[in-house]
Amino acid sequence: MSDTFGGTFVGMPAFPEAARAAVGDATLRANLRHATHTIRDKRARAVAELDDWAELRQAGKEIKDRTLRHLADHLLRLEEAVTAAGGTVHWAADAAEANRIVTGLVRATGETEVVKVKSMATQEIGLNEHLAAEGIAAYETDLAELIVQLGEDRPSHILVPAIHRNRGEIRDIFREKMGSWGRPAPEGLSDTPADLAEAARLHLREKFLRAKVGISGANFMVAETGTLVVVESEGNGRMCLTLPETLISVVGVEKVVPTWRDLEVFLQTLPRSSTAERMNPYTSMWTGTSDDDGPSDFHLVLLDNGRTDALADEVGRQALRCIRCSACLNVCPVYERAGGHAYGSVYPGPIGAILTPQLRGTVSEVDASLPYASSLCGACYEVCPVAIDIPKVLVHLRERVAAEGGRGHRLERAAIKASSWVLDHPTALAAGERIASATRALHPKRLPGPGARQWSEHRNLPELPAEPFRDWWKRNRR
Amino acid sequence: MRTEEPEDPVMRVALFVTCVNDAVFPATGVATVRVLERLGVEVDFPAAQTCCGQPQFNTGYRAETAPLVRRTVRAFEGYAYVVTPSGSCAAMVRHHYASFGGEAAGLAPRVYELTEFLVDVLGVTDVGAYFPHRVTYHPSCHGLRLLGLGERPRRLLEAVKGLELVELPGAEECCGFGGTFAVKNPDVSAAMGADKIANALSTGAEVLCGADNSCLLHVGGMLTRQGAPLRAVHLADILASTEEEPWR
Ligand code: SF4
């Protein structure tokens, strides 16, 4: 498994156990609650400003669906356009192949360090760890990614990877760790946002100016012209995309859109959904290479890594519409309490719960538990700017996990079968209800045993009624 | 058959009481019957009904759900109006039955959640109820998002004599029940329930009202465990309460 997905999350416990620790961590709960509620309210306001939000959402959904139906054609067109513009396209079937390709490309430059633009795809494949093992240092330049990297931590949010940290914790990480990675934090660093940002700026500037190789992902790839697009807030991405001589972009195959007209829809929905901005501060676009400006060597690594498997699933494929805005994380009541790490993947929250089991399969304990990490409240579907019916995909994946029969699902199926039989035989059901009601004085408020224990650890069982409704009906109305 | 004329002499509906109400909260079934009969509706209870199959379906057991879908569809054959005091069971029929093929899709447009039936079909918001208590309302997720019940429950509550309705902070947030979620992820579920309860207590209400007893089973179970000064009560129980026959 570690070969097809970033190695950092290997050996994670199932979601419920990992979540238990997070639920008990008061600081983490407070950090997450504050951050998600703030951004959730802002997003709601930003979206409410647009009269045609419903149409934009529908358009985004349809553009992605239409593109995915003919994915191979659009990718070939993209390859042709990128090549014509002076870039080189590489195809990577899985994480191992992508890592091999990128390592080879960096080696060919003779460099031993690279600067990175925030990218989910490179985290998915565990690129930084792989490069480190090959003697190449990869420096994250997004502020939150820098915090995660310096803290030897794992990201817990798609957009705000250090969302689980508060200002005090960030200041401590900067003070302790910046020095061993480069320019140390200024003396007496405070925990005000402006001071923290300035410390990061000074630390990163020397890396930008020295770097010969930049590595990025992309939010979109426009097939008709071979143009890649990175949408960001801080401007660090613009530095990494323009200053180095060599630029390597690792991008999931589902990020292609056919035309610039299609792109226009997402450039409206993405910023409002993710940072609650009308428009993001920096949108960088590049097409191959040019003689006078920017990198003179450009490589695009197109990553599959389980995406074509997801594409083959009629219900599950809608997860590939995702534009990684993270709106679904910010409204999710489960994410808010469990935190991002419990999902055991770089994709946490509702999208992670449907994407990870499709990309990695449902073999490991955590992957098999992800489709159940939801109360199916539907808040994610409501905000998703490409209308991914996440609850529907979750139930679909539960069917898959249950059918595989592992980890107690055989017992569960037997119990469900038995209950379905009783429910399909009203006489047996009524008899059972009557026995339960007749013996109600004997029922404890807490029950031992699986299921019952989980229930009664936190909640009382209800007092059973003197008779079921059907008996009342018989006595009073029939 | 689908007439909405107020002068229509007798309208006949089938009560879809749901398995949870049948076995654990029969009072909500009785309350639903009382409200409907008070408004001049003739209520039937087709005894062949059991469970709509939602718990099995949502846990990933589609094959085991199919016989319950068939049974439910057969049980309500011939009724133009099937009324249920549960948003999530109504949502199961409306959104998922069609995927089971056969005649299952035919039931969907005939199923009404109680507040939809009262407000949309009967066209009433004042059902003649009396409930002299401070109440806050939790709109369960399936009623809120899958059915789009909107203001219907609040309009019904606002028309209840003596009732003081107070705003629930974070009302649209899930209470953490989620069917088997409550036992598969007990810690997260309980943390969500605890926040819901804290919000409800902050309103100073005596009653936390909902329109789905499965959510109230979870929240109510936490309230009694904590000995909190707040009771979880189904909307139908409130609407059934009158000056002559007040609630409990
Ligand atoms: S699933 Fe939808 S809401 Fe969630 S990150 Fe992807 S696009 Fe955004």
XYZ file of C-alpha atoms and ligand atoms in Angstrom:
734
model
C 0.000 0.000 0.000
C 2.764 2.399 0.857
C 3.841 2.214 -2.769
C 0.598 3.507 -4.177
C -0.047 6.231 -1.625
C 2.008 8.499 0.564
C 3.682 6.511 3.291
C 2.973 8.931 6.120
C -0.379 7.462 7.045
C 0.466 3.759 6.891
C -0.677 1.736 9.876
C -3.438 4.140 10.918
C -6.097 2.723 13.232
C -9.726 2.666 12.105
C -11.509 6.024 12.064
C -13.526 5.573 15.292
C -10.411 4.883 17.387
C -8.403 7.699 15.838
C -11.357 10.043 16.317
C -11.717 9.095 19.976
C -8.363 10.717 20.782
C -9.270 13.885 18.876
C -12.657 14.175 20.566
C -10.899 14.084 23.933
C -8.384 16.810 22.974
C -9.947 20.072 24.166
C -7.382 22.376 22.466
C -7.789 20.641 19.131
C -11.591 20.760 19.397
C -11.499 24.478 20.166
C -9.047 25.222 17.301
C -11.154 23.308 14.801
C -14.447 24.650 15.989
C -13.290 28.238 15.779
C -11.640 27.840 12.368
C -14.381 25.840 10.648
C -17.221 27.994 11.939
C -15.485 31.200 10.872
C -14.858 30.036 7.320
C -18.241 28.321 7.054
C -20.084 31.551 7.816
C -17.895 33.560 5.453
C -18.461 31.075 2.638
C -22.206 31.248 3.128
C -22.063 35.029 2.748
C -19.775 34.909 -0.309
C -22.020 32.409 -2.054
C -25.212 34.256 -1.161
C -23.915 37.283 -3.075
C -24.360 35.506 -6.394
C -27.825 35.233 -7.910
C -26.701 32.494 -10.266
C -24.937 30.250 -7.755
C -27.269 27.312 -8.447
C -26.590 27.612 -12.187
C -22.826 27.869 -11.666
C -22.921 24.775 -9.466
C -24.906 22.865 -12.049
C -22.577 24.028 -14.835
C -19.503 22.947 -12.859
C -21.020 19.524 -12.306
C -21.909 19.087 -15.967
C -18.555 20.305 -17.293
C -16.724 17.839 -15.067
C -19.054 14.964 -15.952
C -18.798 15.664 -19.657
C -14.996 15.836 -19.431
C -14.730 12.632 -17.419
C -16.836 10.774 -19.995
C -14.165 11.406 -22.632
C -11.207 11.758 -20.301
C -8.687 9.993 -22.525
C -9.452 12.276 -25.492
C -9.020 15.435 -23.445
C -5.756 14.185 -21.944
C -4.327 13.393 -25.364
C -5.309 16.834 -26.589
C -3.665 18.339 -23.513
C -0.481 16.346 -24.105
C -0.335 17.551 -27.671
C -0.781 21.190 -26.674
C 1.753 21.049 -23.802
C 4.313 19.393 -26.077
C 3.738 21.941 -28.835
C 4.367 24.725 -26.282
C 7.742 23.257 -25.332
C 6.807 21.133 -22.315
C 7.285 17.411 -21.780
C 4.454 15.141 -20.640
C 5.007 12.022 -18.528
C 2.347 9.452 -17.608
C 2.440 7.872 -14.143
C 0.188 4.913 -13.380
C 0.774 5.052 -9.642
C 2.627 6.848 -6.856
C 5.792 4.820 -7.250
C 6.062 5.640 -10.936
C 5.353 9.333 -10.353
C 7.982 9.511 -7.610
C 10.511 7.762 -9.862
C 9.855 10.180 -12.705
C 10.155 13.285 -10.529
C 13.312 12.034 -8.809
C 14.892 11.343 -12.194
C 13.992 14.827 -13.441
C 15.457 16.540 -10.377
C 18.618 14.396 -10.580
C 19.080 15.409 -14.201
C 19.379 19.043 -13.108
C 22.141 18.157 -10.639
C 20.258 19.980 -7.853
C 19.671 18.608 -4.344
C 16.899 20.983 -3.272
C 13.544 22.029 -4.649
C 10.865 24.557 -3.652
C 7.279 23.446 -3.611
C 3.925 25.005 -4.301
C 1.169 23.615 -2.112
C -0.077 20.508 -3.898
C -2.425 17.699 -2.863
C -1.199 15.329 -5.572
C 2.417 15.401 -4.396
C 1.267 14.794 -0.828
C -0.924 11.948 -2.002
C 2.104 10.185 -3.474
C 4.397 11.043 -0.550
C 6.811 12.883 -2.823
C 8.665 14.810 -0.102
C 9.463 11.642 1.842
C 10.546 9.904 -1.343
C 12.808 12.780 -2.375
C 14.319 12.966 1.120
C 15.209 9.281 0.920
C 16.984 10.051 -2.377
C 18.948 12.900 -0.807
C 16.846 15.740 -2.217
C 15.403 18.352 0.160
C 11.906 19.594 -0.719
C 10.892 22.902 0.895
C 7.210 23.673 1.319
C 6.531 27.365 0.714
C 2.830 27.693 1.535
C 2.588 29.135 5.045
C 0.429 26.369 6.454
C 2.433 23.651 4.697
C 5.585 25.201 6.136
C 4.100 24.965 9.631
C 3.255 21.300 9.038
C 6.695 20.548 7.589
C 8.633 22.322 10.348
C 6.467 20.705 13.013
C 7.100 17.246 11.508
C 3.357 16.996 11.473
C 0.734 15.761 9.049
C -1.746 18.001 7.206
C -5.270 17.920 8.599
C -7.159 20.057 6.093
C -7.043 20.417 2.301
C -6.816 24.197 2.215
C -5.487 24.973 5.687
C -3.209 22.016 6.464
C -2.302 23.427 9.891
C -5.889 24.203 10.895
C -5.365 22.082 14.009
C -2.723 24.534 15.269
C -3.331 27.833 17.020
C -1.091 30.925 16.928
C 0.842 30.058 20.064
C 1.666 26.598 18.796
C 2.802 28.051 15.456
C 5.096 30.565 17.141
C 6.686 27.761 19.172
C 7.249 25.643 16.048
C 8.848 28.596 14.211
C 11.120 29.400 17.156
C 12.258 25.828 17.616
C 12.529 24.568 14.063
C 13.196 27.338 11.541
C 16.870 27.467 12.396
C 17.544 23.870 11.442
C 15.899 24.364 7.993
C 17.416 27.717 7.091
C 17.007 31.264 8.361
C 15.923 31.141 12.024
C 12.886 32.935 13.398
C 13.506 36.579 14.462
C 14.392 37.133 18.123
C 11.378 37.529 20.394
C 8.878 36.405 17.736
C 5.320 37.102 18.880
C 2.205 35.158 17.987
C 0.467 37.936 16.060
C -0.497 36.887 12.517
C 1.564 39.727 11.001
C 4.740 38.698 12.870
C 4.285 35.031 12.045
C 3.762 35.833 8.362
C 6.830 38.083 8.313
C 8.963 35.332 9.894
C 7.796 32.907 7.226
C 8.442 35.470 4.477
C 12.052 36.034 5.601
C 12.659 32.320 6.016
C 11.260 31.478 2.595
C 12.752 34.347 0.608
C 16.253 32.891 0.652
C 14.857 29.581 -0.562
C 13.011 31.206 -3.474
C 16.092 33.108 -4.569
C 18.347 30.052 -4.461
C 16.027 27.452 -5.971
C 16.722 26.068 -9.437
C 13.852 23.562 -9.395
C 10.197 24.170 -8.535
C 7.576 21.472 -7.999
C 3.844 22.140 -8.157
C 0.480 20.612 -8.714
C -2.305 22.402 -10.561
C -5.909 23.259 -9.909
C -6.817 22.990 -13.577
C -5.297 22.049 -16.915
C -6.883 23.543 -20.030
C -6.691 20.989 -22.828
C -7.231 23.328 -25.790
C -4.073 25.343 -25.132
C -2.099 23.105 -22.749
C -2.295 25.746 -20.011
C -1.898 24.900 -16.325
C -3.564 26.964 -13.623
C -2.647 27.433 -9.952
C -5.007 29.377 -7.744
C -3.582 30.705 -4.456
C -3.692 33.433 -1.834
C -0.133 34.022 -0.654
C 1.968 34.540 -3.766
C 4.498 31.905 -2.779
C 3.183 29.802 -5.634
C 3.844 32.591 -8.139
C 7.486 32.684 -6.905
C 7.961 28.926 -7.278
C 6.335 28.919 -10.707
C 8.416 31.753 -12.147
C 11.850 31.919 -10.467
C 13.314 28.397 -10.939
C 14.802 27.196 -14.240
C 13.028 23.842 -14.102
C 9.358 23.390 -13.238
C 7.815 19.973 -12.589
C 4.044 19.745 -12.138
C 2.401 16.593 -10.807
C -1.314 16.663 -11.582
C -4.148 14.147 -11.224
C -5.682 13.250 -14.581
C -9.131 14.464 -13.475
C -7.934 18.071 -13.316
C -8.276 18.595 -17.071
C -10.988 20.885 -18.463
C -11.538 21.112 -22.214
C -11.611 24.879 -22.785
C -11.076 28.322 -21.231
C -14.837 28.839 -21.223
C -15.131 25.824 -18.923
C -12.403 27.207 -16.672
C -14.341 30.435 -16.215
C -17.049 28.651 -14.199
C -14.584 27.201 -11.698
C -12.660 30.445 -11.277
C -15.923 31.811 -9.879
C -16.947 28.873 -7.693
C -13.561 27.815 -6.288
C -12.502 30.973 -4.395
C -15.952 31.589 -2.948
C -16.188 27.976 -1.779
C -12.695 27.652 -0.366
C -11.501 30.960 1.076
C -14.840 32.784 0.802
C -13.215 35.344 -1.490
C -14.849 36.789 -4.582
C -11.570 36.261 -6.340
C -8.353 34.766 -5.070
C -5.320 37.094 -4.927
C -3.089 35.103 -7.308
C -4.067 33.072 -10.350
C -0.968 31.811 -12.176
C -1.301 30.367 -15.653
C 1.441 29.004 -17.852
C 1.652 27.278 -21.174
C 4.792 25.225 -21.795
C 7.935 27.364 -21.706
C 8.923 30.737 -23.110
C 12.344 32.084 -24.015
C 12.323 35.328 -22.083
C 10.528 34.561 -18.874
C 9.897 31.817 -16.334
C 11.250 28.257 -16.340
C 13.057 27.114 -19.466
C 12.300 23.470 -18.773
C 8.750 22.296 -17.994
C 7.560 18.784 -17.189
C 3.996 17.673 -16.604
C 3.527 14.357 -14.770
C -0.031 13.102 -15.269
C -1.031 10.974 -12.299
C -3.569 8.137 -12.285
C -2.955 6.408 -8.913
C -6.416 4.842 -8.642
C -8.354 7.507 -10.511
C -9.286 5.293 -13.445
C -10.553 2.695 -10.965
C -12.826 5.340 -9.466
C -13.868 6.359 -12.967
C -15.044 2.811 -13.640
C -17.538 3.017 -10.759
C -20.792 4.592 -11.949
C -21.783 5.986 -8.551
C -18.317 6.608 -7.135
C -16.889 8.466 -10.138
C -18.549 11.725 -9.145
C -15.807 12.079 -6.512
C -13.496 12.924 -9.441
C -15.458 16.133 -10.005
C -13.894 17.508 -6.805
C -12.033 20.820 -7.161
C -10.572 20.513 -3.623
C -12.241 23.641 -2.286
C -12.645 22.074 1.186
C -16.098 23.580 1.757
C -17.344 20.117 2.691
C -14.743 19.850 5.468
C -15.693 23.210 6.911
C -19.375 22.325 7.300
C -18.874 18.725 8.392
C -19.865 18.060 12.022
C -17.812 14.867 12.054
C -14.666 16.553 10.725
C -15.114 19.329 13.266
C -14.956 16.831 16.143
C -12.648 14.143 14.759
C -10.082 16.418 13.099
C -8.322 15.692 9.839
C -5.733 13.193 11.021
C -8.334 10.568 11.934
C -9.098 10.101 8.228
C -5.649 8.567 7.717
C -5.082 10.293 4.391
C -4.107 13.637 2.907
C -7.778 13.897 1.923
C -9.731 14.314 5.152
C -13.369 15.116 5.776
C -16.325 14.123 3.618
C -14.406 14.163 0.329
C -11.667 12.051 1.905
C -14.226 9.558 3.159
C -15.365 8.911 -0.424
C -12.125 9.512 -2.313
C -9.541 7.633 -0.244
C -11.388 4.276 -0.254
C -11.735 4.581 -4.027
C -8.097 5.494 -4.653
C -6.562 3.081 -2.131
C -9.237 0.394 -1.907
C -10.822 -0.791 1.327
C -8.199 -3.285 2.465
C -6.680 -1.460 5.431
C -8.602 -0.922 8.631
C -8.821 2.839 8.311
C -9.849 2.744 4.631
C -12.640 0.245 5.348
C -13.917 2.432 8.191
C -14.033 5.706 6.204
C -17.406 5.206 4.469
C -18.987 4.982 7.944
C -17.367 8.189 9.196
C -20.539 10.189 8.537
C -23.979 10.661 10.030
C -25.271 11.267 6.473
C -26.499 14.707 7.528
C -26.004 16.032 4.003
C -24.332 19.350 4.883
C -21.409 18.487 2.547
C -23.614 17.875 -0.473
C -25.426 21.135 0.156
C -22.245 23.238 -0.098
C -20.274 21.290 -2.724
C -19.716 23.590 -5.732
C -19.735 20.619 -8.121
C -22.735 18.943 -6.471
C -21.054 15.710 -5.427
C -23.734 13.672 -3.652
C -21.348 12.597 -0.913
C -23.970 10.798 1.249
C -25.004 8.732 -1.759
C -21.414 7.713 -2.507
C -20.834 6.918 1.188
C -23.780 4.508 1.225
C -22.579 3.006 -2.049
C -19.116 2.411 -0.562
C -20.687 0.921 2.579
C -22.340 -1.601 0.269
C -18.936 -2.421 -1.156
C -17.294 -2.824 2.257
C -20.205 -4.914 3.569
C -20.080 -7.136 0.470
C -16.373 -7.754 1.008
C -17.441 -9.252 4.312
C -14.338 -8.473 6.365
C -14.004 -7.076 9.903
C -17.235 -8.055 11.543
C -19.356 -7.360 8.472
C -20.314 -11.056 8.216
C -21.791 -10.878 11.716
C -23.432 -7.575 10.899
C -25.014 -8.998 7.759
C -26.372 -11.944 9.755
C -27.893 -9.547 12.290
C -29.345 -7.328 9.546
C -30.738 -10.391 7.767
C -32.391 -11.562 10.974
C -33.865 -8.131 11.660
C -35.089 -7.855 8.066
C -36.790 -11.232 8.429
C -38.589 -10.145 11.583
C -39.567 -6.852 9.981
C -40.899 -8.738 6.987
C -43.122 -10.831 9.304
C -45.373 -8.431 11.257
C -46.720 -11.199 13.494
C -43.224 -12.043 14.679
C -42.476 -8.332 15.013
C -45.572 -7.694 17.119
C -44.750 -10.690 19.317
C -41.241 -9.340 19.881
C -42.540 -5.847 20.642
C -45.045 -7.279 23.124
C -42.392 -9.308 24.930
C -40.176 -6.206 25.131
C -43.028 -4.089 26.468
C -44.220 -6.734 28.927
C -40.748 -7.101 30.422
C -39.950 -3.379 30.339
C -39.560 -3.082 34.102
C -36.612 -5.442 33.855
C -34.711 -3.438 31.239
C -31.604 -1.665 32.488
C -30.665 1.867 31.395
C -27.250 0.656 30.310
C -26.622 -2.510 28.361
C -23.463 -4.563 27.986
C -22.354 -6.080 24.686
C -21.340 -4.703 21.280
C -23.559 -1.938 19.883
C -25.503 -1.705 23.125
C -22.342 -0.774 24.992
C -21.457 1.934 22.443
C -24.992 3.256 22.755
C -25.312 3.230 26.507
C -21.864 4.613 27.252
C -23.251 8.092 26.540
C -27.027 7.753 26.468
C -29.831 6.169 28.430
C -32.042 3.675 26.673
C -35.604 4.898 26.425
C -38.261 3.531 28.702
C -40.241 1.091 26.644
C -43.972 1.792 26.302
C -46.708 -0.342 27.871
C -47.716 -1.537 24.412
C -46.623 -1.008 20.821
C -48.610 1.387 18.644
C -50.206 -1.447 16.686
C -51.798 -2.815 19.857
C -53.106 0.609 20.844
C -54.619 0.885 17.401
C -56.294 -2.516 17.725
C -57.819 -1.639 21.087
C -58.937 1.864 20.169
C -59.697 2.061 16.492
C -60.486 -1.376 15.187
C -58.758 11.361 -5.596
C -56.120 13.986 -4.852
C -58.468 16.761 -4.003
C -57.341 19.630 -1.815
C -60.711 21.356 -1.485
C -61.302 22.253 2.141
C -64.971 21.368 1.845
C -64.015 17.829 0.818
C -66.147 15.866 3.338
C -63.761 13.166 4.481
C -60.170 12.733 3.474
C -58.708 9.313 4.087
C -55.013 8.818 4.818
C -52.834 5.891 5.767
C -50.645 6.399 8.813
C -47.064 5.260 8.227
C -46.093 5.172 11.874
C -42.492 3.849 11.381
C -40.874 0.964 13.260
C -39.235 3.180 15.882
C -42.511 4.844 16.792
C -44.406 1.552 16.770
C -42.050 -0.120 19.209
C -40.591 2.714 21.285
C -42.679 5.891 20.851
C -46.289 4.768 20.318
C -47.437 8.031 21.919
C -46.196 9.891 18.832
C -48.292 7.579 16.638
C -51.320 8.196 18.854
C -50.655 11.945 18.790
C -50.484 11.923 14.992
C -53.819 10.116 14.820
C -55.386 12.644 17.228
C -54.165 15.680 15.288
C -55.341 14.289 11.960
C -58.726 13.199 13.308
C -59.224 16.546 15.011
C -58.805 18.137 11.574
C -61.475 15.865 10.117
C -59.197 13.384 8.420
C -60.025 9.683 8.485
C -56.942 7.696 9.498
C -56.185 4.081 8.584
C -53.338 1.996 9.931
C -52.427 -0.714 7.435
C -51.137 -3.426 9.765
C -48.851 -4.966 7.123
C -46.402 -2.056 7.503
C -43.210 -2.536 9.532
C -39.989 -0.724 8.629
C -39.155 1.305 5.510
C -35.692 -0.269 5.363
C -33.704 2.902 5.988
C -31.344 1.506 8.672
C -30.443 -1.488 6.519
C -30.069 0.654 3.402
C -27.901 3.309 5.007
C -25.623 0.685 6.548
C -24.878 -0.805 3.132
C -27.263 -3.777 2.976
C -29.278 -3.123 -0.151
C -30.263 -6.754 -0.758
C -31.626 -7.037 2.778
C -33.533 -3.771 2.275
C -35.386 -4.933 -0.831
C -38.030 -7.127 0.907
C -38.851 -4.267 3.296
C -39.250 -1.862 0.390
C -41.634 -4.315 -1.335
C -43.575 -4.828 1.899
C -43.920 -1.089 2.525
C -45.064 -0.402 -1.029
C -47.685 -3.191 -0.808
C -48.883 -2.046 2.611
C -49.752 1.430 1.308
C -51.227 0.407 -2.042
C -54.381 2.306 -2.899
C -53.835 5.241 -0.534
C -53.520 8.667 -2.110
C -52.012 10.076 1.089
C -49.533 8.274 3.295
C -48.586 10.390 6.314
C -45.591 9.806 8.575
C -44.298 11.618 11.649
C -40.697 11.060 10.524
C -38.695 13.172 8.096
C -36.025 10.565 7.585
C -38.425 7.714 6.772
C -40.283 10.003 4.343
C -36.914 10.889 2.783
C -35.993 7.215 2.440
C -39.146 6.563 0.412
C -38.928 9.756 -1.603
C -35.248 9.630 -2.488
C -34.256 5.980 -2.511
C -37.276 3.809 -3.271
C -37.116 4.449 -7.021
C -33.687 2.799 -7.143
C -35.317 -0.498 -6.120
C -37.332 -0.622 -9.360
C -40.741 -2.207 -9.833
C -43.594 -0.314 -8.217
C -41.403 1.240 -5.520
C -41.171 4.600 -7.310
C -44.966 4.901 -7.228
C -45.083 5.335 -3.470
C -42.728 8.324 -3.380
C -45.157 11.073 -4.467
C -47.871 9.780 -2.119
C -45.763 9.952 1.064
C -46.017 13.103 3.168
C -44.092 13.994 6.272
C -46.615 15.180 8.875
C -45.840 18.905 8.631
C -45.973 18.774 4.818
C -49.372 17.140 4.980
C -50.738 19.641 7.482
C -49.378 22.777 5.824
C -49.404 21.863 2.121
C -52.319 19.462 1.750
C -54.692 20.524 4.521
C -53.528 24.123 4.334
C -53.554 24.643 8.110
C -50.956 25.984 10.492
C -53.183 26.428 13.542
C -54.231 22.918 14.524
C -55.955 24.031 17.719
C -53.177 22.931 20.032
C -52.341 24.229 23.512
C -48.889 23.777 25.001
C -47.893 26.321 27.655
C -44.136 25.761 27.577
C -40.919 27.328 26.364
C -39.846 25.307 23.310
C -36.843 25.253 20.997
C -36.912 23.393 17.681
C -34.221 21.133 16.186
C -34.809 20.578 12.453
C -33.410 17.091 11.849
C -31.084 16.817 8.855
C -33.255 14.675 6.628
C -36.280 16.889 7.124
C -34.159 19.992 6.631
C -31.987 18.987 3.682
C -33.597 15.993 1.970
C -37.246 17.033 2.274
C -36.753 20.786 2.479
C -39.368 21.192 5.200
C -38.240 24.760 5.670
C -40.492 26.903 7.834
C -43.383 24.431 8.052
C -42.604 23.015 11.531
C -41.927 26.492 12.927
C -45.152 27.887 11.504
C -47.085 25.059 13.161
C -45.326 25.648 16.482
C -45.856 29.400 16.334
C -49.610 28.846 16.035
C -49.764 26.710 19.190
C -51.547 28.514 22.030
C -49.367 29.222 25.058
C -46.184 28.059 23.357
C -43.102 30.265 23.462
C -40.750 29.395 20.622
C -37.077 30.265 21.142
C -34.322 30.149 18.529
C -31.905 27.207 18.769
C -28.293 28.299 18.074
C -26.642 26.107 15.449
C -30.042 24.622 14.667
C -29.023 23.252 11.266
C -26.153 21.208 12.724
C -26.613 17.453 12.934
C -27.390 16.067 16.415
C -25.053 13.120 15.821
C -27.558 10.280 15.638
C -27.154 9.104 12.041
C -28.597 5.603 12.537
C -25.821 3.055 12.944
C -23.361 5.985 13.029
C -24.297 6.387 16.705
C -22.862 2.953 17.516
C -20.139 2.774 14.866
C -18.674 6.153 15.849
C -19.927 6.541 19.423
C -17.442 9.204 20.516
C -17.992 11.609 17.636
C -21.735 10.997 17.831
C -21.780 11.791 21.555
C -19.635 14.907 21.039
C -22.112 16.160 18.438
C -25.020 15.350 20.760
C -23.334 17.156 23.651
C -22.960 20.340 21.573
C -26.593 20.121 20.451
C -27.686 19.786 24.069
C -25.490 22.660 25.218
C -27.044 24.868 22.533
C -30.546 23.764 23.510
C -29.892 24.386 27.219
C -28.544 27.856 26.446
C -32.009 28.861 25.215
C -33.602 28.231 28.609
C -36.277 26.091 26.950
C -38.057 23.303 28.844
C -38.675 21.300 25.700
C -36.438 20.395 22.774
C -38.830 19.671 19.939
C -38.005 17.613 16.858
C -39.896 15.909 14.068
C -37.880 12.690 14.050
C -37.980 10.386 17.049
C -34.788 8.551 16.087
C -32.833 11.795 16.635
C -34.773 12.391 19.846
C -33.940 8.855 21.010
C -30.265 9.858 20.885
C -30.536 13.414 22.221
C -33.202 12.450 24.745
C -31.083 9.527 25.945
C -28.202 11.912 26.554
C -30.470 14.397 28.335
C -31.838 11.799 30.764
C -28.342 10.437 31.348
C -27.199 13.940 32.328
C -30.359 14.661 34.294
C -30.717 17.873 32.263
C -33.763 20.122 32.868
C -34.927 19.695 29.286
C -37.174 17.116 27.646
C -37.027 15.897 24.072
C -40.554 15.888 22.644
C -41.852 15.083 19.172
C -43.676 17.829 17.299
C -46.775 15.615 16.935
C -47.035 15.263 20.713
C -47.084 19.055 21.009
C -49.650 19.482 18.225
C -51.891 16.856 19.841
C -51.878 18.598 23.202
C -55.047 20.624 23.910
C -56.525 22.494 26.852
C -58.921 19.582 27.452
C -56.277 16.924 27.012
C -52.917 18.529 27.752
C -49.641 16.784 27.148
C -48.805 14.422 30.051
S -16.121 17.402 -2.520
Fe -17.020 19.329 -3.213
S -17.050 20.589 -1.360
Fe -15.624 18.913 -0.925
S -13.607 19.685 -1.506
Fe -14.422 18.639 -3.304
S -15.438 20.234 -4.506
Fe -15.129 21.076 -2.449
